[in-house]
């Protein structure tokens, strides 16, 4: 959020932590899927969760059979997140430590580690392309993929479009998106449809933008015979995602609405309630900020237990 830069799928589709090869999975345990989705709803009484009429995913789906714990950032900046703040060895060790914390907090749900890399960063300066964004060199993405292999993590490539569009930016990443271990994130905060400089005001994506992305990812899954892609959308205001009811769900893509705001525990829980839980799409995520969340009283981050008590319980956890 800070502008600083100019599996094996088997055993009921669980992710097996010690082998990253992909084996053919031909069936989905729908009874287990339904049971896990009901468990994630956490006794929700509003009728919103689990989401009705959502399609079953293709075999090989990571969610909801596993929880994802991700480190977010950019390798060129120490200020954009923990992924780039520490040397790779130290960062990976810290991530493995958080994975153990979540495994202990919810012993029924295996945890998959992830590196969530901002590969297109929004810029205050228009830059050479005039789009107020900066695309990372492929060699930097390759470095993240190499780091992920060391701890058998999956990778998310995150796009901040600036003045550009997903129709322009996403196809440029197809060589990575067709890899079975690579997934996608987008940040509406930096989609400046009205022409403001990124960082001056909060941007927006519409259901039409999101449906383009899911359609594109669906096409890759079909073309390359891939397991479902996970698609994370960051959100902390109502306007960041418009017409959520028009978002089309597909069995090739698993959509996560990720609560991206920072602040004290009560503020974050309120943001989650109003902008994630009350506008259901499919799955939910929750972002934790090592620094910003502790700035104000009571100067602490939410605990895994507190997050797991939310209705619905997030299945994707991100640290910045």
mmCIF file of C-alpha atoms in Angstrom:
data_model
loop_
_atom_site.group_PDB
_atom_site.id
_atom_site.type_symbol
_atom_site.label_atom_id
_atom_site.label_comp_id
_atom_site.label_asym_id
_atom_site.label_seq_id
_atom_site.Cartn_x
_atom_site.Cartn_y
_atom_site.Cartn_z
ATOM 1 C CA UNK A 1 0.000 0.000 0.000
ATOM 2 C CA UNK A 2 3.024 2.341 0.149
ATOM 3 C CA UNK A 3 4.327 3.911 -3.053
ATOM 4 C CA UNK A 4 8.093 3.779 -2.751
ATOM 5 C CA UNK A 5 9.307 2.256 -6.009
ATOM 6 C CA UNK A 6 10.214 4.835 -9.565
ATOM 7 C CA UNK A 7 1.845 -29.864 -5.390
ATOM 8 C CA UNK A 8 1.219 -32.813 -5.241
ATOM 9 C CA UNK A 9 -2.546 -32.595 -5.113
ATOM 10 C CA UNK A 10 -3.727 -35.890 -3.681
ATOM 11 C CA UNK A 11 -5.147 -37.515 -0.558
ATOM 12 C CA UNK A 12 -8.532 -35.799 -0.938
ATOM 13 C CA UNK A 13 -6.790 -32.958 -2.773
ATOM 14 C CA UNK A 14 -4.707 -31.868 0.194
ATOM 15 C CA UNK A 15 -1.485 -30.117 -0.617
ATOM 16 C CA UNK A 16 1.449 -32.334 0.307
ATOM 17 C CA UNK A 17 4.232 -30.144 1.630
ATOM 18 C CA UNK A 18 7.198 -32.269 0.598
ATOM 19 C CA UNK A 19 6.632 -32.652 -3.136
ATOM 20 C CA UNK A 20 5.915 -29.948 -5.690
ATOM 21 C CA UNK A 21 5.246 -32.173 -8.687
ATOM 22 C CA UNK A 22 1.760 -32.211 -10.093
ATOM 23 C CA UNK A 23 -0.054 -35.520 -10.366
ATOM 24 C CA UNK A 24 -3.344 -36.210 -12.051
ATOM 25 C CA UNK A 25 -6.346 -35.791 -9.785
ATOM 26 C CA UNK A 26 -9.538 -36.882 -11.462
ATOM 27 C CA UNK A 27 -12.194 -36.437 -8.791
ATOM 28 C CA UNK A 28 -13.319 -33.864 -6.268
ATOM 29 C CA UNK A 29 -14.651 -34.983 -2.900
ATOM 30 C CA UNK A 30 -17.797 -32.835 -2.964
ATOM 31 C CA UNK A 31 -18.971 -34.016 0.446
ATOM 32 C CA UNK A 32 -15.709 -32.938 2.008
ATOM 33 C CA UNK A 33 -15.800 -29.681 0.064
ATOM 34 C CA UNK A 34 -19.294 -28.868 1.333
ATOM 35 C CA UNK A 35 -18.313 -29.768 4.883
ATOM 36 C CA UNK A 36 -15.245 -27.521 4.783
ATOM 37 C CA UNK A 37 -17.180 -24.612 3.297
ATOM 38 C CA UNK A 38 -19.761 -24.945 6.058
ATOM 39 C CA UNK A 39 -16.968 -25.009 8.612
ATOM 40 C CA UNK A 40 -15.484 -21.824 7.164
ATOM 41 C CA UNK A 41 -18.874 -20.120 7.533
ATOM 42 C CA UNK A 42 -18.259 -20.447 11.280
ATOM 43 C CA UNK A 43 -21.910 -20.571 12.250
ATOM 44 C CA UNK A 44 -22.801 -17.474 10.207
ATOM 45 C CA UNK A 45 -26.510 -16.719 10.688
ATOM 46 C CA UNK A 46 -26.948 -14.127 7.933
ATOM 47 C CA UNK A 47 -27.502 -16.660 5.171
ATOM 48 C CA UNK A 48 -24.591 -15.227 3.171
ATOM 49 C CA UNK A 49 -22.074 -17.955 3.985
ATOM 50 C CA UNK A 50 -21.289 -20.363 2.546
ATOM 51 C CA UNK A 51 -21.962 -18.628 -0.772
ATOM 52 C CA UNK A 52 -24.958 -20.129 -2.539
ATOM 53 C CA UNK A 53 -24.875 -21.429 -6.111
ATOM 54 C CA UNK A 54 -21.069 -21.296 -6.265
ATOM 55 C CA UNK A 55 -19.713 -23.958 -8.634
ATOM 56 C CA UNK A 56 -17.550 -26.777 -7.370
ATOM 57 C CA UNK A 57 -13.916 -26.274 -8.369
ATOM 58 C CA UNK A 58 -12.098 -28.554 -10.737
ATOM 59 C CA UNK A 59 -10.084 -31.386 -9.165
ATOM 60 C CA UNK A 60 -6.758 -30.196 -7.784
ATOM 61 C CA UNK A 61 -8.202 -27.142 -6.018
ATOM 62 C CA UNK A 62 -6.159 -25.819 -3.099
ATOM 63 C CA UNK A 63 -9.136 -24.170 -1.350
ATOM 64 C CA UNK A 64 -10.834 -24.875 1.027
ATOM 65 C CA UNK A 65 -8.774 -27.992 1.681
ATOM 66 C CA UNK A 66 -5.840 -25.835 2.793
ATOM 67 C CA UNK A 67 -5.230 -22.392 4.258
ATOM 68 C CA UNK A 68 -2.699 -20.184 2.490
ATOM 69 C CA UNK A 69 -0.268 -18.040 4.507
ATOM 70 C CA UNK A 70 1.545 -15.545 2.302
ATOM 71 C CA UNK A 71 4.327 -12.985 2.564
ATOM 72 C CA UNK A 72 3.724 -9.875 0.439
ATOM 73 C CA UNK A 73 6.084 -7.327 -1.055
ATOM 74 C CA UNK A 74 8.548 -6.388 -3.773
ATOM 75 C CA UNK A 75 12.215 -7.299 -3.961
ATOM 76 C CA UNK A 76 13.246 -3.732 -4.866
ATOM 77 C CA UNK A 77 11.685 -2.161 -1.771
ATOM 78 C CA UNK A 78 12.021 -2.705 1.960
ATOM 79 C CA UNK A 79 8.914 -0.574 2.545
ATOM 80 C CA UNK A 80 6.340 -2.422 0.452
ATOM 81 C CA UNK A 81 6.207 -5.548 2.563
ATOM 82 C CA UNK A 82 8.052 -8.257 4.408
ATOM 83 C CA UNK A 83 8.859 -10.147 1.190
ATOM 84 C CA UNK A 84 11.412 -7.501 0.232
ATOM 85 C CA UNK A 85 12.332 -6.235 3.680
ATOM 86 C CA UNK A 86 14.595 -9.123 4.657
ATOM 87 C CA UNK A 87 17.257 -11.163 2.930
ATOM 88 C CA UNK A 88 15.650 -14.197 1.263
ATOM 89 C CA UNK A 89 16.952 -16.763 3.752
ATOM 90 C CA UNK A 90 15.698 -14.770 6.740
ATOM 91 C CA UNK A 91 12.385 -13.966 5.063
ATOM 92 C CA UNK A 92 11.707 -17.616 4.230
ATOM 93 C CA UNK A 93 12.526 -18.661 7.783
ATOM 94 C CA UNK A 94 10.067 -16.097 9.134
ATOM 95 C CA UNK A 95 7.366 -17.312 6.764
ATOM 96 C CA UNK A 96 7.929 -20.914 7.830
ATOM 97 C CA UNK A 97 7.518 -19.740 11.416
ATOM 98 C CA UNK A 98 4.152 -18.142 10.621
ATOM 99 C CA UNK A 99 3.050 -21.326 8.851
ATOM 100 C CA UNK A 100 3.702 -23.262 12.056
ATOM 101 C CA UNK A 101 1.695 -20.707 14.040
ATOM 102 C CA UNK A 102 -1.318 -21.187 11.795
ATOM 103 C CA UNK A 103 -0.957 -24.956 11.770
ATOM 104 C CA UNK A 104 -1.147 -24.860 15.548
ATOM 105 C CA UNK A 105 -4.064 -22.397 15.568
ATOM 106 C CA UNK A 106 -6.159 -24.603 13.286
ATOM 107 C CA UNK A 107 -4.959 -28.181 13.418
ATOM 108 C CA UNK A 108 -7.695 -29.369 11.036
ATOM 109 C CA UNK A 109 -6.524 -27.278 8.074
ATOM 110 C CA UNK A 110 -3.155 -27.861 6.364
ATOM 111 C CA UNK A 111 -1.225 -24.674 5.563
ATOM 112 C CA UNK A 112 0.353 -23.840 2.212
ATOM 113 C CA UNK A 113 3.062 -21.119 2.265
ATOM 114 C CA UNK A 114 3.032 -18.488 -0.466
ATOM 115 C CA UNK A 115 5.098 -15.593 -1.769
ATOM 116 C CA UNK A 116 2.831 -12.766 -2.952
ATOM 117 C CA UNK A 117 4.999 -10.630 -5.222
ATOM 118 C CA UNK A 118 3.990 -7.215 -6.575
ATOM 119 C CA UNK A 119 5.191 -7.597 -10.145
ATOM 120 C CA UNK A 120 3.536 -4.423 -11.461
ATOM 121 C CA UNK A 121 3.805 -1.476 -9.064
ATOM 122 C CA UNK A 122 1.765 1.724 -9.250
ATOM 123 C CA UNK A 123 3.826 4.894 -9.579
ATOM 124 C CA UNK A 124 3.301 8.562 -8.763
ATOM 125 C CA UNK A 125 5.360 9.351 -11.858
ATOM 126 C CA UNK A 126 3.788 8.634 -15.246
ATOM 127 C CA UNK A 127 6.959 6.910 -16.446
ATOM 128 C CA UNK A 128 7.976 6.083 -19.999
ATOM 129 C CA UNK A 129 4.743 4.314 -20.805
ATOM 130 C CA UNK A 130 2.590 7.083 -19.330
ATOM 131 C CA UNK A 131 0.621 4.484 -17.365
ATOM 132 C CA UNK A 132 1.836 5.311 -13.847
ATOM 133 C CA UNK A 133 3.077 1.767 -13.324
ATOM 134 C CA UNK A 134 6.363 -0.102 -13.390
ATOM 135 C CA UNK A 135 6.597 -3.685 -14.631
ATOM 136 C CA UNK A 136 9.204 -5.781 -12.886
ATOM 137 C CA UNK A 137 11.811 -7.531 -15.057
ATOM 138 C CA UNK A 138 11.102 -11.207 -15.594
ATOM 139 C CA UNK A 139 14.419 -12.008 -13.922
ATOM 140 C CA UNK A 140 12.973 -10.664 -10.669
ATOM 141 C CA UNK A 141 9.880 -12.852 -10.993
ATOM 142 C CA UNK A 142 12.192 -15.786 -11.649
ATOM 143 C CA UNK A 143 14.020 -15.037 -8.395
ATOM 144 C CA UNK A 144 10.755 -15.207 -6.481
ATOM 145 C CA UNK A 145 9.884 -18.518 -8.107
ATOM 146 C CA UNK A 146 13.292 -19.885 -7.130
ATOM 147 C CA UNK A 147 12.806 -18.737 -3.531
ATOM 148 C CA UNK A 148 9.374 -20.340 -3.404
ATOM 149 C CA UNK A 149 10.809 -23.689 -4.450
ATOM 150 C CA UNK A 150 13.049 -23.699 -1.388
ATOM 151 C CA UNK A 151 10.070 -24.052 0.956
ATOM 152 C CA UNK A 152 7.599 -25.633 -1.490
ATOM 153 C CA UNK A 153 5.541 -22.432 -1.611
ATOM 154 C CA UNK A 154 3.123 -21.273 -4.259
ATOM 155 C CA UNK A 155 3.497 -17.833 -5.851
ATOM 156 C CA UNK A 156 1.057 -14.986 -6.408
ATOM 157 C CA UNK A 157 1.867 -12.283 -8.937
ATOM 158 C CA UNK A 158 0.172 -9.041 -7.906
ATOM 159 C CA UNK A 159 -0.750 -6.257 -10.321
ATOM 160 C CA UNK A 160 -1.222 -2.554 -9.528
ATOM 161 C CA UNK A 161 -2.413 -1.239 -12.894
ATOM 162 C CA UNK A 162 -2.176 2.533 -12.307
ATOM 163 C CA UNK A 163 -3.586 4.097 -15.496
ATOM 164 C CA UNK A 164 -3.420 0.764 -17.334
ATOM 165 C CA UNK A 165 -5.967 -2.086 -17.398
ATOM 166 C CA UNK A 166 -5.997 -5.783 -16.635
ATOM 167 C CA UNK A 167 -6.625 -6.382 -20.338
ATOM 168 C CA UNK A 168 -3.215 -4.823 -21.003
ATOM 169 C CA UNK A 169 -1.219 -6.140 -18.060
ATOM 170 C CA UNK A 170 -2.391 -9.723 -17.526
ATOM 171 C CA UNK A 171 -1.501 -11.176 -20.959
ATOM 172 C CA UNK A 172 2.081 -9.948 -20.476
ATOM 173 C CA UNK A 173 2.380 -12.478 -17.641
ATOM 174 C CA UNK A 174 0.979 -15.515 -19.448
ATOM 175 C CA UNK A 175 4.303 -17.382 -19.409
ATOM 176 C CA UNK A 176 4.014 -17.398 -15.604
ATOM 177 C CA UNK A 177 0.270 -17.694 -15.224
ATOM 178 C CA UNK A 178 0.291 -20.959 -17.170
ATOM 179 C CA UNK A 179 2.504 -22.499 -14.470
ATOM 180 C CA UNK A 180 0.453 -24.650 -12.050
ATOM 181 C CA UNK A 181 2.071 -23.118 -8.951
ATOM 182 C CA UNK A 182 1.516 -19.458 -9.955
ATOM 183 C CA UNK A 183 -1.647 -17.545 -9.025
ATOM 184 C CA UNK A 184 -2.842 -13.939 -9.281
ATOM 185 C CA UNK A 185 -3.585 -10.899 -7.122
ATOM 186 C CA UNK A 186 -4.952 -7.479 -8.086
ATOM 187 C CA UNK A 187 -5.156 -4.248 -6.109
ATOM 188 C CA UNK A 188 -8.151 -2.006 -6.899
ATOM 189 C CA UNK A 189 -6.579 0.692 -4.698
ATOM 190 C CA UNK A 190 -4.222 1.503 -7.570
ATOM 191 C CA UNK A 191 -6.646 1.206 -10.499
ATOM 192 C CA UNK A 192 -7.026 4.888 -11.266
ATOM 193 C CA UNK A 193 -9.981 4.932 -13.638
ATOM 194 C CA UNK A 194 -10.812 8.581 -12.916
ATOM 195 C CA UNK A 195 -7.285 9.773 -13.708
ATOM 196 C CA UNK A 196 -5.925 10.588 -10.251
ATOM 197 C CA UNK A 197 -2.254 9.942 -9.551
ATOM 198 C CA UNK A 198 -1.828 6.648 -7.652
ATOM 199 C CA UNK A 199 -1.645 7.252 -3.933
ATOM 200 C CA UNK A 200 -3.737 10.433 -4.068
ATOM 201 C CA UNK A 201 -7.034 8.630 -3.786
ATOM 202 C CA UNK A 202 -8.312 5.062 -3.646
ATOM 203 C CA UNK A 203 -8.962 3.408 -7.000
ATOM 204 C CA UNK A 204 -11.571 0.907 -8.113
ATOM 205 C CA UNK A 205 -12.320 -2.214 -10.142
ATOM 206 C CA UNK A 206 -15.754 -3.227 -11.339
ATOM 207 C CA UNK A 207 -17.231 -6.700 -11.687
ATOM 208 C CA UNK A 208 -16.558 -6.384 -15.422
ATOM 209 C CA UNK A 209 -12.809 -6.066 -14.743
ATOM 210 C CA UNK A 210 -12.895 -9.042 -12.400
ATOM 211 C CA UNK A 211 -14.892 -11.125 -14.874
ATOM 212 C CA UNK A 212 -12.328 -10.400 -17.574
ATOM 213 C CA UNK A 213 -9.614 -11.753 -15.282
ATOM 214 C CA UNK A 214 -11.504 -14.903 -14.291
ATOM 215 C CA UNK A 215 -12.332 -15.528 -17.932
ATOM 216 C CA UNK A 216 -8.689 -15.164 -18.918
ATOM 217 C CA UNK A 217 -7.500 -17.458 -16.134
ATOM 218 C CA UNK A 218 -10.227 -19.953 -16.942
ATOM 219 C CA UNK A 219 -8.969 -20.067 -20.511
ATOM 220 C CA UNK A 220 -5.429 -20.842 -19.351
ATOM 221 C CA UNK A 221 -6.627 -23.594 -17.026
ATOM 222 C CA UNK A 222 -8.514 -25.251 -19.874
ATOM 223 C CA UNK A 223 -5.755 -24.765 -22.450
ATOM 224 C CA UNK A 224 -2.940 -26.115 -20.299
ATOM 225 C CA UNK A 225 -4.941 -28.631 -18.236
ATOM 226 C CA UNK A 226 -4.126 -26.884 -14.955
ATOM 227 C CA UNK A 227 -5.608 -27.135 -11.472
ATOM 228 C CA UNK A 228 -7.796 -24.147 -10.523
ATOM 229 C CA UNK A 229 -6.146 -20.745 -10.237
ATOM 230 C CA UNK A 230 -6.535 -18.695 -7.061
ATOM 231 C CA UNK A 231 -7.414 -15.052 -7.676
ATOM 232 C CA UNK A 232 -6.951 -12.622 -4.758
ATOM 233 C CA UNK A 233 -8.634 -9.208 -4.822
ATOM 234 C CA UNK A 234 -7.544 -6.706 -2.164
ATOM 235 C CA UNK A 235 -10.278 -4.576 -0.630
ATOM 236 C CA UNK A 236 -10.874 -2.221 2.302
ATOM 237 C CA UNK A 237 -13.592 0.158 1.059
ATOM 238 C CA UNK A 238 -16.948 -0.329 -0.638
ATOM 239 C CA UNK A 239 -15.975 1.596 -3.763
ATOM 240 C CA UNK A 240 -12.864 -0.492 -4.402
ATOM 241 C CA UNK A 241 -15.067 -3.263 -5.829
ATOM 242 C CA UNK A 242 -18.303 -2.227 -7.525
ATOM 243 C CA UNK A 243 -21.247 -4.449 -8.557
ATOM 244 C CA UNK A 244 -19.943 -7.435 -6.609
ATOM 245 C CA UNK A 245 -23.189 -9.335 -7.250
ATOM 246 C CA UNK A 246 -22.276 -9.432 -10.948
ATOM 247 C CA UNK A 247 -18.979 -11.242 -10.363
ATOM 248 C CA UNK A 248 -19.131 -14.528 -12.249
ATOM 249 C CA UNK A 249 -17.736 -17.594 -10.500
ATOM 250 C CA UNK A 250 -16.082 -20.322 -12.540
ATOM 251 C CA UNK A 251 -14.912 -23.794 -11.565
ATOM 252 C CA UNK A 252 -11.449 -23.044 -13.001
ATOM 253 C CA UNK A 253 -10.858 -20.065 -10.654
ATOM 254 C CA UNK A 254 -11.136 -19.638 -6.882
ATOM 255 C CA UNK A 255 -11.866 -16.016 -5.930
ATOM 256 C CA UNK A 256 -10.614 -14.593 -2.623
ATOM 257 C CA UNK A 257 -11.744 -11.173 -1.394
ATOM 258 C CA UNK A 258 -8.886 -10.103 0.855
ATOM 259 C CA UNK A 259 -9.413 -7.530 3.645
ATOM 260 C CA UNK A 260 -6.461 -5.250 3.002
ATOM 261 C CA UNK A 261 -6.870 -2.387 5.486
ATOM 262 C CA UNK A 262 -4.486 -1.653 8.339
ATOM 263 C CA UNK A 263 -5.176 -0.467 11.866
ATOM 264 C CA UNK A 264 -6.154 -1.695 15.305
ATOM 265 C CA UNK A 265 -8.082 -4.927 15.908
ATOM 266 C CA UNK A 266 -11.546 -3.347 16.138
ATOM 267 C CA UNK A 267 -11.074 -1.270 12.993
ATOM 268 C CA UNK A 268 -9.868 -4.267 11.017
ATOM 269 C CA UNK A 269 -12.699 -6.490 12.214
ATOM 270 C CA UNK A 270 -15.187 -3.782 11.271
ATOM 271 C CA UNK A 271 -13.699 -3.396 7.812
ATOM 272 C CA UNK A 272 -13.860 -7.153 7.316
ATOM 273 C CA UNK A 273 -17.479 -7.279 8.446
ATOM 274 C CA UNK A 274 -18.763 -4.480 6.223
ATOM 275 C CA UNK A 275 -16.732 -4.853 3.047
ATOM 276 C CA UNK A 276 -15.913 -8.565 2.932
ATOM 277 C CA UNK A 277 -18.431 -10.548 4.964
ATOM 278 C CA UNK A 278 -21.462 -8.481 3.920
ATOM 279 C CA UNK A 279 -20.622 -8.611 0.209
ATOM 280 C CA UNK A 280 -19.953 -12.324 -0.318
ATOM 281 C CA UNK A 281 -18.204 -13.540 -3.432
ATOM 282 C CA UNK A 282 -16.591 -16.940 -2.726
ATOM 283 C CA UNK A 283 -13.652 -17.124 -0.264
ATOM 284 C CA UNK A 284 -12.222 -14.528 2.113
ATOM 285 C CA UNK A 285 -8.743 -13.381 3.083
ATOM 286 C CA UNK A 286 -7.254 -11.219 5.792
ATOM 287 C CA UNK A 287 -4.125 -9.071 5.673
ATOM 288 C CA UNK A 288 -1.889 -8.368 8.654
ATOM 289 C CA UNK A 289 0.661 -5.556 8.776
ATOM 290 C CA UNK A 290 3.672 -6.149 10.991
ATOM 291 C CA UNK A 291 4.235 -2.405 11.395
ATOM 292 C CA UNK A 292 1.089 -0.428 10.565
ATOM 293 C CA UNK A 293 -1.295 -2.575 12.610
ATOM 294 C CA UNK A 294 0.588 -1.765 15.814
ATOM 295 C CA UNK A 295 0.935 2.013 15.308
ATOM 296 C CA UNK A 296 -2.171 2.920 17.296
ATOM 297 C CA UNK A 297 -3.636 1.647 20.556
ATOM 298 C CA UNK A 298 -3.814 -1.129 21.619
ATOM 299 C CA UNK A 299 -0.561 -1.507 19.616
ATOM 300 C CA UNK A 300 -1.009 -5.139 18.675
ATOM 301 C CA UNK A 301 -1.921 -7.314 15.724
ATOM 302 C CA UNK A 302 -4.935 -9.553 15.694
ATOM 303 C CA UNK A 303 -4.112 -13.096 16.768
ATOM 304 C CA UNK A 304 -4.800 -16.160 14.613
ATOM 305 C CA UNK A 305 -7.468 -17.211 17.136
ATOM 306 C CA UNK A 306 -9.272 -13.883 16.744
ATOM 307 C CA UNK A 307 -9.120 -14.113 12.963
ATOM 308 C CA UNK A 308 -10.365 -17.700 12.966
ATOM 309 C CA UNK A 309 -13.374 -16.568 15.017
ATOM 310 C CA UNK A 310 -14.527 -14.239 12.234
ATOM 311 C CA UNK A 311 -17.645 -15.132 10.289
ATOM 312 C CA UNK A 312 -16.679 -16.411 7.767
ATOM 313 C CA UNK A 313 -13.199 -17.563 8.715
ATOM 314 C CA UNK A 314 -10.553 -16.366 6.211
ATOM 315 C CA UNK A 315 -8.833 -19.098 4.218
ATOM 316 C CA UNK A 316 -6.092 -16.824 2.873
ATOM 317 C CA UNK A 317 -3.788 -14.941 5.281
ATOM 318 C CA UNK A 318 -1.319 -12.346 4.075
ATOM 319 C CA UNK A 319 1.469 -10.560 5.959
ATOM 320 C CA UNK A 320 2.957 -7.254 4.810
#
